[in-house]
């Protein structure tokens, strides 16, 4: 695989700690990461930067942020992003 989709809610401006644990220590050489988040006003916040720090060797591409209160109306936004 070339592209890894990483999704999580934004907590206090970043990824949940459990996601750090799941991602650390893996080989990301030559991989592309596409982050997506749910939030209630913070967008992607610090998530792309956190992914760049933890996923050494990967290229972090543009992400998708969806407000949690609009998740049910976001199908077309997700489809165009993919």
PDB file of C-alpha atoms in Angstrom, residues 17-18 20 25 29 38 40 47 52 56 59-60 68:
ATOM      1  CA  UNK A  17      -2.951   9.673  22.860  1.00  0.00           C
ATOM      2  CA  UNK A  18      -4.108   6.200  21.817  1.00  0.00           C
ATOM      3  CA  UNK A  20       0.174   8.032  19.001  1.00  0.00           C
ATOM      4  CA  UNK A  25       7.557   2.616  15.800  1.00  0.00           C
ATOM      5  CA  UNK A  29       9.271   5.112   4.287  1.00  0.00           C
ATOM      6  CA  UNK A  38     -14.034  15.165  13.286  1.00  0.00           C
ATOM      7  CA  UNK A  40     -16.429  20.986  16.754  1.00  0.00           C
ATOM      8  CA  UNK A  47      -2.952  16.750  13.614  1.00  0.00           C
ATOM      9  CA  UNK A  52       4.771  14.482  10.442  1.00  0.00           C
ATOM     10  CA  UNK A  56       9.054   9.672   9.890  1.00  0.00           C
ATOM     11  CA  UNK A  59       4.526  12.501   3.198  1.00  0.00           C
ATOM     12  CA  UNK A  60       1.495  13.934   4.997  1.00  0.00           C
ATOM     13  CA  UNK A  68     -19.063  16.367  14.188  1.00  0.00           C
TER      14      UNK A  68
END
